[in-house]
Amino acid sequence: MPSATGLRDGALTFTTSYYGKTLRNTLTFQLTPRLTGSFRYSILKDYFSATTGDTLYDRSFDVQYRFVNEGRYRPAIAVGLRDFGGTGIFGAEYIVATKHIKPNLAITGGIGWGRLGSYNGFSNPLGAFADTLNTRPGFTGIAQTGRISANRFFRGDAALFAGVEWAYSDQLTLKAEYASDAYVEESRRMGFKHRSPLNFGLNYHFNNGVDIGAYYLYGSEIGATLSYSLNPKNPRVSGGAEEAPPAILPRQTAAAQSWGNQTANGSKANHNLRSTLKTALKQQGIKLVAVDIRSATATVHIENIRYDANAQAIGRTSRVLANTLPASVETFNIIPVHHGMPVSKISLERTDLEELETELDGSWQSYVRAIIADGSTDKISQTNLVSGDLGGVSYRLNGYLSPAFFDPDQPVRADMGIALNASYEPRPGLVFSGSIRQPLLGNLDTATRISNSVLPHVRSDAVLYDTQSNLELSHLTAEYFYRPGGNLYGRVTAGYLERMYGGLSAELLWKPVTGPLALGAELNYAVKRDYDLGFGFQDYDVLTGHASAYYDFNNGYLGQIDAGRYLAGDWGATFSFDREFANGVKIGAFFTLTTVSMADFGEGSFDKGIHIQIPLSWLSGEPSRRGFDTTIRPITRDGGARLNVRNRLYDVTRGYHDPKLKQRWGKFWR
Amino acid sequence: MNKTALWLALSVGLLSACSSQDGFENTQKSRLLRQTEIPEVSPQFRELAQSGAPALLASIKDRDQIAAFMRMTTRGGIENWVSASNVSLDFKSGFLISSRGLGGDLMSADASQSIRLVLAGQNGVSKRFHSYLDGEDQTVTRSFICEIISRGARDVDLGKTVIPTRLMQEKCKNGSQSFQNLYWVDLDRQEIIQSRQWVSDYIGGIAFRVIQR
């Protein structure tokens, strides 16, 4: 039964419940304080017992919006749609009100349509407005799945439901409800027995976010539920547990300690300075790319290797500079680079750093005094370049986990293995890189469902890639990053771009260093790779590309529209909306509508999904630029499919721009 | 007392048992979360220990942890102390005004009113301000009203000498938090040689004591 209360803002909850022959797994996210969204994967055993004896695997989405907040006398009131775009098996609409009589006692009442209007229903009160609302069109077949079933909303019989919830303690809650769902289909198909509309349950809450519950349902069934809730606003350690930054030394000590030379003119002194700086920055997880000192100004190009909070990398770089450079240097220009391309330029005064290091409001004051500029004219000159440890070569060996969801034969599959990444940067901006990986254990190659798509199989052949490959070449590319002008960023990538495609990709991004709007354009020539993920190609190529608009609402919400041509040659647009927390946790949803008809698209009708990103630092309390990043699609088909090029410029640049820098400037002094 | 000496000996003895500095991409290990392993000793701490820098013993009550700190530098009246595992603490006239590397750190504090009263041995009321980072790295400032009273003379045994001190108590609270700090002020030098100071909800209180070397 629904309730109008919703979850705590930002909460992400995973719930699994089992009763009768039904297993439901639900991911619920409180997208805004009032808006709740859920994705549900249900397994109904014997649903098709009368015909094929098969189990039903169903994916559905719910939304709820609370349009009245609870007041002193006024209840919270919300409207909700269940399963508004799936098979409609769980399809229902409702209006619900909840009021806390006492802090620990809440009563709920509401009216439902669809499933929630199926027990003790009466003719639709909305029928007074239009006769068409009196009947609810039936579900017409699997081909219709995925469409927004607006022609059914709030139609047909309605029924009332009610419930009461009493919190005995902070841990234990007791519930009783009168439910208006008659379980018609489950009774008919699965032998479900609906003997009573009354349900009773109890829920036990553990302080670590886990809840367990037990229920007695409809006079016949016992159910159990387990849920885990996480609050993105509460990372494991607030402020992080990483080691301390170097304290700023008195200026004379700093100069004397580091290299003991008053003038930076001598080439020997200059060499010493560079190596001292390089070593001190490396200890902080920062790579020194270039350094240039002219009288009172020092300009350094750096690459942030360790910190997810870029402001922290800027803060630690400035501490190292203050402890290393001659006393005469007053201004620090810190230029973060992405593979040699300047992304922005942060200018700080040394006296400000000395003054604000231990100030109560030091973070905000240092942000206000910092100048954040574009950096497009601050290209790295060859004379200032600091040589890398391995002459520009770097490599990394790491494990990987690659999951696949929702195959009816086996809803969750995964492979684990090792990946070797290597890159070579012969000069700033130019990178050759590659990645090979070897699955060690897993069952992705046991999938047998071959695509029935009538479109070119641009994505739906994933199973063939998994079954026919072993040691795979994940990517092998040459990339070039450059700044064509102020506020402009460019990228050209050639080679084996991603797992399924190779070719050429070019992108141009316009993004001011402050301000909410960015615009981009990308053009790609893509050729489908062989299923063995070696060097070969198949006989399918396409010209694909998008014009993109990005908008950062500056309050944790991000919107993006990409319009253009997709891999199957279809034209259309992708709409994305994300909630992003300052600590890097990001949860959002997207959908794509293209010229491919819903019938040609097949099951699901159009491409859509949710996207979850959780930084490692959020989980561990230690800084890291890595994290978990997953896109969950109810089903992957061939319409509305985009190329997955690495290092798209918006994500490469925005971390060093406002508002992102500002949002995490608290970490500047951490 | 014996424990103090033992710990200093231990931490200096461990200076030779250090592991190599991590390179890039190597996610650092969480230091204070695993106390069973031999702590890494930073080269900086080793240098300070060998040069005979002033030392301090700190013990985090809630975590059952204890560590030695060496004074790294003094700038503008603020002393910076570091531990072998690279936790750092800033003190102003013996008052802790920031911590780094403990998790849930005190970003900075303004305790100037309390400092004046405690060092002068006067009873009185002061205001104290702390700033922290919340779960989204936003700075939050907490203000406290504190009552400071003298609890009279106490002798503190530092192992080599016994020092006559005055024990000062500082009781602070705001709408949702409260804590009590204690300071043992050396009567001759007007310096705090031992104290118990609250840092944050996450860390709790830390007890400090000067180590005589």
Short mmCIF file of C-alpha atoms in Angstrom, two decimals, chain A residues 232-245 247-251 257 281-283 285-287 305-307 309 319 353-355 357-363 389 396 580-583 616 620 622-624 626 663-667 669-670, chain B residues 21-33 40 42-44 47 72-76 78 80-82 85-90 97-105 107-110 129-139 141-142 202:
data_model
loop_
_atom_site.label_atom_id
_atom_site.label_comp_id
_atom_site.label_asym_id
_atom_site.label_seq_id
_atom_site.Cartn_x
_atom_site.Cartn_y
_atom_site.Cartn_z
CA PRO A 232 24.40 9.70 -0.39
CA LYS A 233 24.86 12.68 1.91
CA ASN A 234 26.58 10.46 4.48
CA PRO A 235 29.85 9.02 3.17
CA ARG A 236 31.79 6.60 5.36
CA VAL A 237 33.94 9.40 6.77
CA SER A 238 32.86 13.03 6.56
CA GLY A 239 35.76 15.13 5.31
CA GLY A 240 37.76 11.99 4.53
CA ALA A 241 40.34 10.02 6.53
CA GLU A 242 43.35 10.62 4.26
CA GLU A 243 46.69 11.65 5.69
CA ALA A 244 47.45 15.24 6.58
CA PRO A 245 48.71 17.75 4.01
CA ALA A 247 51.66 22.46 6.97
CA ILE A 248 52.74 25.75 5.43
CA LEU A 249 56.22 26.61 6.70
CA PRO A 250 57.44 30.11 7.54
CA ARG A 251 58.55 31.56 4.23
CA GLN A 257 64.87 23.99 3.41
CA LEU A 281 54.08 16.85 -5.32
CA LYS A 282 54.37 13.16 -6.10
CA GLN A 283 54.18 12.42 -2.37
CA GLY A 285 49.57 12.18 -5.40
CA ILE A 286 50.05 15.02 -7.88
CA LYS A 287 52.07 14.80 -11.07
CA ILE A 305 46.20 11.54 -9.83
CA ARG A 306 44.80 10.91 -6.36
CA TYR A 307 41.96 13.21 -5.32
CA ALA A 309 37.90 16.51 -4.88
CA ARG A 319 50.97 24.13 0.06
CA LEU A 353 47.57 31.06 1.81
CA GLU A 354 49.78 31.99 4.75
CA GLU A 355 47.02 34.07 6.27
CA GLU A 357 45.61 28.26 6.52
CA THR A 358 44.27 28.21 10.08
CA GLU A 359 41.42 30.71 9.78
CA LEU A 360 38.00 29.60 10.98
CA ASP A 361 36.39 30.45 7.66
CA GLY A 362 39.55 29.77 5.66
CA SER A 363 37.95 27.65 2.95
CA ASP A 389 59.48 8.94 -14.56
CA ARG A 396 48.25 -0.23 -14.48
CA GLU A 580 24.61 14.82 -8.24
CA PHE A 581 25.80 15.18 -4.67
CA ALA A 582 28.88 17.30 -4.01
CA ASN A 583 30.71 14.21 -2.75
CA LEU A 616 35.41 4.84 -4.09
CA SER A 620 36.35 4.01 1.84
CA GLU A 622 40.23 7.63 1.28
CA PRO A 623 40.65 9.87 -1.78
CA SER A 624 40.47 8.18 -5.16
CA ARG A 626 37.96 5.72 -9.25
CA GLN A 663 31.11 22.82 -4.29
CA ARG A 664 34.12 20.96 -2.93
CA TRP A 665 36.33 23.89 -2.00
CA GLY A 666 35.88 22.83 1.63
CA LYS A 667 38.55 20.23 0.80
CA TRP A 669 42.59 22.97 3.24
CA ARG A 670 42.00 19.27 3.98
CA GLN B 21 56.35 5.41 -0.07
CA ASP B 22 53.41 4.67 -2.28
CA GLY B 23 53.44 5.78 -5.87
CA PHE B 24 50.58 7.00 -7.98
CA GLU B 25 47.31 5.16 -8.34
CA ASN B 26 48.04 3.30 -5.19
CA THR B 27 45.05 3.94 -2.99
CA GLN B 28 46.45 4.69 0.39
CA LYS B 29 45.65 2.36 3.18
CA SER B 30 43.41 3.62 5.86
CA ARG B 31 45.78 4.23 8.65
CA LEU B 32 43.84 4.63 11.82
CA LEU B 33 41.21 2.14 10.86
CA GLU B 40 54.11 3.12 8.62
CA SER B 42 56.85 8.85 7.53
CA PRO B 43 60.42 9.94 6.71
CA GLN B 44 59.50 13.37 8.03
CA GLU B 47 63.91 13.08 10.82
CA MET B 72 57.14 20.06 12.84
CA THR B 73 57.00 23.82 12.63
CA THR B 74 55.78 27.00 14.31
CA ARG B 75 54.30 29.81 12.26
CA GLY B 76 52.45 32.87 13.52
CA ILE B 78 50.59 28.19 15.75
CA ASN B 80 52.06 22.05 13.81
CA TRP B 81 52.67 18.54 15.18
CA VAL B 82 52.80 15.32 13.15
CA SER B 85 51.41 7.84 10.28
CA ASN B 86 51.11 11.45 9.11
CA VAL B 87 48.23 12.68 11.18
CA SER B 88 48.75 16.35 11.96
CA LEU B 89 47.49 18.62 14.74
CA ASP B 90 47.70 22.38 15.13
CA ILE B 97 42.75 24.30 16.80
CA SER B 98 42.78 21.79 13.95
CA SER B 99 43.35 18.14 13.10
CA ARG B 100 44.09 16.40 9.81
CA GLY B 101 44.04 12.70 9.02
CA LEU B 102 41.85 11.38 11.82
CA GLY B 103 38.61 11.41 9.81
CA GLY B 104 35.80 13.76 10.81
CA ASP B 105 38.56 16.29 11.39
CA MET B 107 39.08 21.95 10.16
CA SER B 108 39.81 24.94 12.37
CA ALA B 109 38.83 26.52 15.66
CA ASP B 110 38.82 29.93 17.27
CA PHE B 129 33.94 28.36 17.34
CA HIS B 130 34.71 25.15 15.45
CA SER B 131 34.46 24.40 11.74
CA TYR B 132 34.02 20.97 10.16
CA LEU B 133 33.25 19.42 6.77
CA ASP B 134 29.92 17.67 6.38
CA GLY B 135 29.23 14.62 4.21
CA GLU B 136 29.10 16.82 1.11
CA ASP B 137 32.34 18.66 1.96
CA GLN B 138 30.51 21.82 2.93
CA THR B 139 31.98 23.81 5.81
CA THR B 141 30.57 26.08 11.85
CA ARG B 142 29.58 25.20 15.41
CA TYR B 202 33.38 11.52 15.08
#
